[in-house]
C-alpha positions in Angstrom: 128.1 96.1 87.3 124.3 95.4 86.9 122.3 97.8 84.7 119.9 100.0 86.4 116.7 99.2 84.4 114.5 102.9 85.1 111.3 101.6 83.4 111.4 98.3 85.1 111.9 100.1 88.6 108.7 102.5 87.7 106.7 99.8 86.7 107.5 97.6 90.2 106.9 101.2 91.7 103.3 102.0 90.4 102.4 98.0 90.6 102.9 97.9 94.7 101.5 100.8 94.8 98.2 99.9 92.6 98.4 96.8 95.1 98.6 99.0 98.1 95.5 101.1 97.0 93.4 97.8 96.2 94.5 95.8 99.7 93.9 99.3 101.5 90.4 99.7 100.0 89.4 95.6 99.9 90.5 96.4 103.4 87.5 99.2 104.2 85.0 96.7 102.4 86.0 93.7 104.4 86.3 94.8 107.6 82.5 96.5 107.7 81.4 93.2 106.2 83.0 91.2 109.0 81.7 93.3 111.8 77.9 91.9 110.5 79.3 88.6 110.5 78.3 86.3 113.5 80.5 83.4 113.8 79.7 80.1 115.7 82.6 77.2 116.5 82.4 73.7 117.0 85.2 71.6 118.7 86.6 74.9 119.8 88.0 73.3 122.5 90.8 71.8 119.9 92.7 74.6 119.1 92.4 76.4 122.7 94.1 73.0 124.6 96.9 73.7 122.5 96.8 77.8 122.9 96.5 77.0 126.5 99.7 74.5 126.7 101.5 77.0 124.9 102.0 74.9 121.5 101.0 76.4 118.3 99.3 74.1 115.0 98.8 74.3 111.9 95.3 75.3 110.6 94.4 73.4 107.5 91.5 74.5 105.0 90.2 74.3 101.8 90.8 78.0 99.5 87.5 78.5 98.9 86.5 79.1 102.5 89.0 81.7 103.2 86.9 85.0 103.7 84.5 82.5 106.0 87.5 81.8 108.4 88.9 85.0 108.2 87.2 86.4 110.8 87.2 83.5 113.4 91.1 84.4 113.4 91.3 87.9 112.8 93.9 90.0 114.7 95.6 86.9 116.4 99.3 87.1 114.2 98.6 83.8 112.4 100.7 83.0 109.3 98.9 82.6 106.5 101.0 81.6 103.2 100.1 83.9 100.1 101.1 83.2 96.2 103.3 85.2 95.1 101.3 86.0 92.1 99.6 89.9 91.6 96.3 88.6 93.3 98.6 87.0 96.3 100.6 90.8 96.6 96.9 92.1 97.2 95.9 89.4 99.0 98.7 89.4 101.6 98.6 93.3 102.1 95.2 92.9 102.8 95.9 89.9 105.3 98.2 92.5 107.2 95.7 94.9 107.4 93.4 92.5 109.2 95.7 91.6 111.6 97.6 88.5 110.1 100.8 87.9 108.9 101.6 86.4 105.1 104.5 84.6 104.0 104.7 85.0 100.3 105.5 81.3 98.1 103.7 78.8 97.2 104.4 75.1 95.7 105.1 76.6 92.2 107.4 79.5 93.0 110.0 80.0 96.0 108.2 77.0 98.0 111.3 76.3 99.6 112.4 80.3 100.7 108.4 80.6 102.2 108.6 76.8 104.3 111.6 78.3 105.7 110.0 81.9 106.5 106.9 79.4 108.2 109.2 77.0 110.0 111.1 80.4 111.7 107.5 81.9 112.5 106.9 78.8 114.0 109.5 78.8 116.2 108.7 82.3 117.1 105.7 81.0 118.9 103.3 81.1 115.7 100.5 79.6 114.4 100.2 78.6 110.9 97.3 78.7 108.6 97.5 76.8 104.7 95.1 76.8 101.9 95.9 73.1 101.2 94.1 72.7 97.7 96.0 76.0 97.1 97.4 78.2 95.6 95.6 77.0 92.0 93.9 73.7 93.0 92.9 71.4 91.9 89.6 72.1 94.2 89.8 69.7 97.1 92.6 68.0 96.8 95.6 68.2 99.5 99.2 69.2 98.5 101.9 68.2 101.0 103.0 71.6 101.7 101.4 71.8 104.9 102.2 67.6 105.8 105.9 68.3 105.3 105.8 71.4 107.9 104.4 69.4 110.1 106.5 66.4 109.7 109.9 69.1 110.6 108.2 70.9 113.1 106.4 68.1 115.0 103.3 70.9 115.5 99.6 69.2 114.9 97.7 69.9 112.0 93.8 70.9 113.1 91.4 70.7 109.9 88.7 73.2 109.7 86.2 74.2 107.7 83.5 77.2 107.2 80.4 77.4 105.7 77.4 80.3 106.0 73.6 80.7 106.2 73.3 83.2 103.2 76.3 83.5 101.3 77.4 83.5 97.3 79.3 81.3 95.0 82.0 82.5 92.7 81.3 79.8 90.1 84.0 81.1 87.9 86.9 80.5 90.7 88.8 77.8 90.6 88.0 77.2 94.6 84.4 78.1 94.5 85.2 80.4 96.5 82.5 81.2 99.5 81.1 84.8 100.4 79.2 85.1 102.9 76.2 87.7 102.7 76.2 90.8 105.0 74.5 89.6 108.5 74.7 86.4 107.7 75.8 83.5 110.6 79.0 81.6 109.6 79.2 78.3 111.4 83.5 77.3 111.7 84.4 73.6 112.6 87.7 72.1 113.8 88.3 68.4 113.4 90.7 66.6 115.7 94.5 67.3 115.1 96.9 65.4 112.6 100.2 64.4 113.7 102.8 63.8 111.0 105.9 62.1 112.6 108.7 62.8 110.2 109.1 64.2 106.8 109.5 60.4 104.8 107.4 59.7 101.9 105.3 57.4 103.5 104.3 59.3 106.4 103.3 62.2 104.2 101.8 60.1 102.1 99.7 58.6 104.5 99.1 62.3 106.4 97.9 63.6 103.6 95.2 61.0 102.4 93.8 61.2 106.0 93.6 65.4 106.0 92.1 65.3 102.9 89.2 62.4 103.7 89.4 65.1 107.0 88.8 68.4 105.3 86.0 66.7 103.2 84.1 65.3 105.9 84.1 68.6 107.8 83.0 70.4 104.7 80.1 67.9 104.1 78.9 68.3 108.3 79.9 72.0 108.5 77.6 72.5 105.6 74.7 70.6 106.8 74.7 72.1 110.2 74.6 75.7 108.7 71.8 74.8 106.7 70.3 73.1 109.7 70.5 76.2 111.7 73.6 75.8 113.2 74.8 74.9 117.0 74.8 76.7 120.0 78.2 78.2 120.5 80.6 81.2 121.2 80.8 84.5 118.6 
């Protein structure tokens, strides 16, 4: 019979709910800093053929531009995959709160259990969103994760990235990760969808080299059309 450890059932006790009262007030912070948020698309039309046909993707992007994208998707159900680390319990409570789902895993720990959770969202109808450089980098560089979900599920991959008018730096994250200021304008950008064809190591291979020359393209344009003022588009 397994021994029923008291202490270690406390501790996993007062640690969800220490993550619970952090997601819950992140949650207050975040969503009154998104409401000031105005958002502008390009290539919107990407990801709404595919809505419209009835096919879901696979959003790709680069970590440190998650809190500029989270609210060009906010409340739609998407699948976002979280670390399974203290930060990632945090971070995929406070994901729910704003309207997404997370799948906890990453390449590190239990990458297989969370593919599978993703590959059975997906076939639920939903869209998938992946930190590629994630969940601890190195900055820019594209794991296969995302290429080898898409080589099973045949679903496109659609790049994007983010970038703001007025925003901040964390210097000391490993992503760089981008905050955009209160009021600010956040200008999002899709690039045209990846198809991986199977799960071989050539094809993801080859997938993968193209996503990431992709991601930093977009990155490089995205930015210099923020700091150009942006385009005309849809909030």
């Amino acid at each position: 019979m397994k021994k029923f450890n008291v202490q270690s059932t406390i501790m996993d006790a007062a640690s969800r709910i220490r993550a619970s009262s952090i997601a819950w007030m992140a949650w207050l912070v975040v969503s009154l800093w998104r409401r000031s948020i105005k958002s502008r698309f390009v290539n919107r039309e990407v990801p709404q053929r595919f809505n419209a046909e009835g096919k879901n993707v696979i959003f790709a992007f680069f970590h440190g531009d998650l809190l500029a994208l989270l609210y060009a998707h906010r409340e739609a159900g998407v699948l976002i995959l979280a670390s399974e680390s203290r930060d990632g319990e945090i971070m995929s409570r406070l994901l729910g709160h704003l309207g997404f789902e997370a799948v906890r895993g990453s390449s590190k720990r239990n990458g297989h259990k969370a593919l599978l959770s993703l590959i059975r969202g997906m076939r639920r109808g939903k869209t998938v969103a992946i930190a590629v450089d994630g969940p601890r980098g190195p900055l820019h560089e594209v794991k296969t994760g995302a290429l080898f979900l898409a080589g099973i599920s045949k679903a496109p991959i659609i790049p994007v990235a983010a970038a703001a008018k007025k925003y901040t730096v964390v210097e000391r994250s490993w992503d760089k990760l981008v905050i955009p200021a209160p009021f600010t304008e956040c200008l999002v950008q899709f690039g045209d969808p990846i198809y991986v064809n199977n799960a071989s190591s050539d094809e993801i291979e080859s997938a993968q080299r193209k996503l990431e020359a992709d991601l930093r393209r977009l990155t490089r344009e995205v930015a210099l059309l923020g700091s150009a003022g942006g385009v005309r588009g849809r909030t």
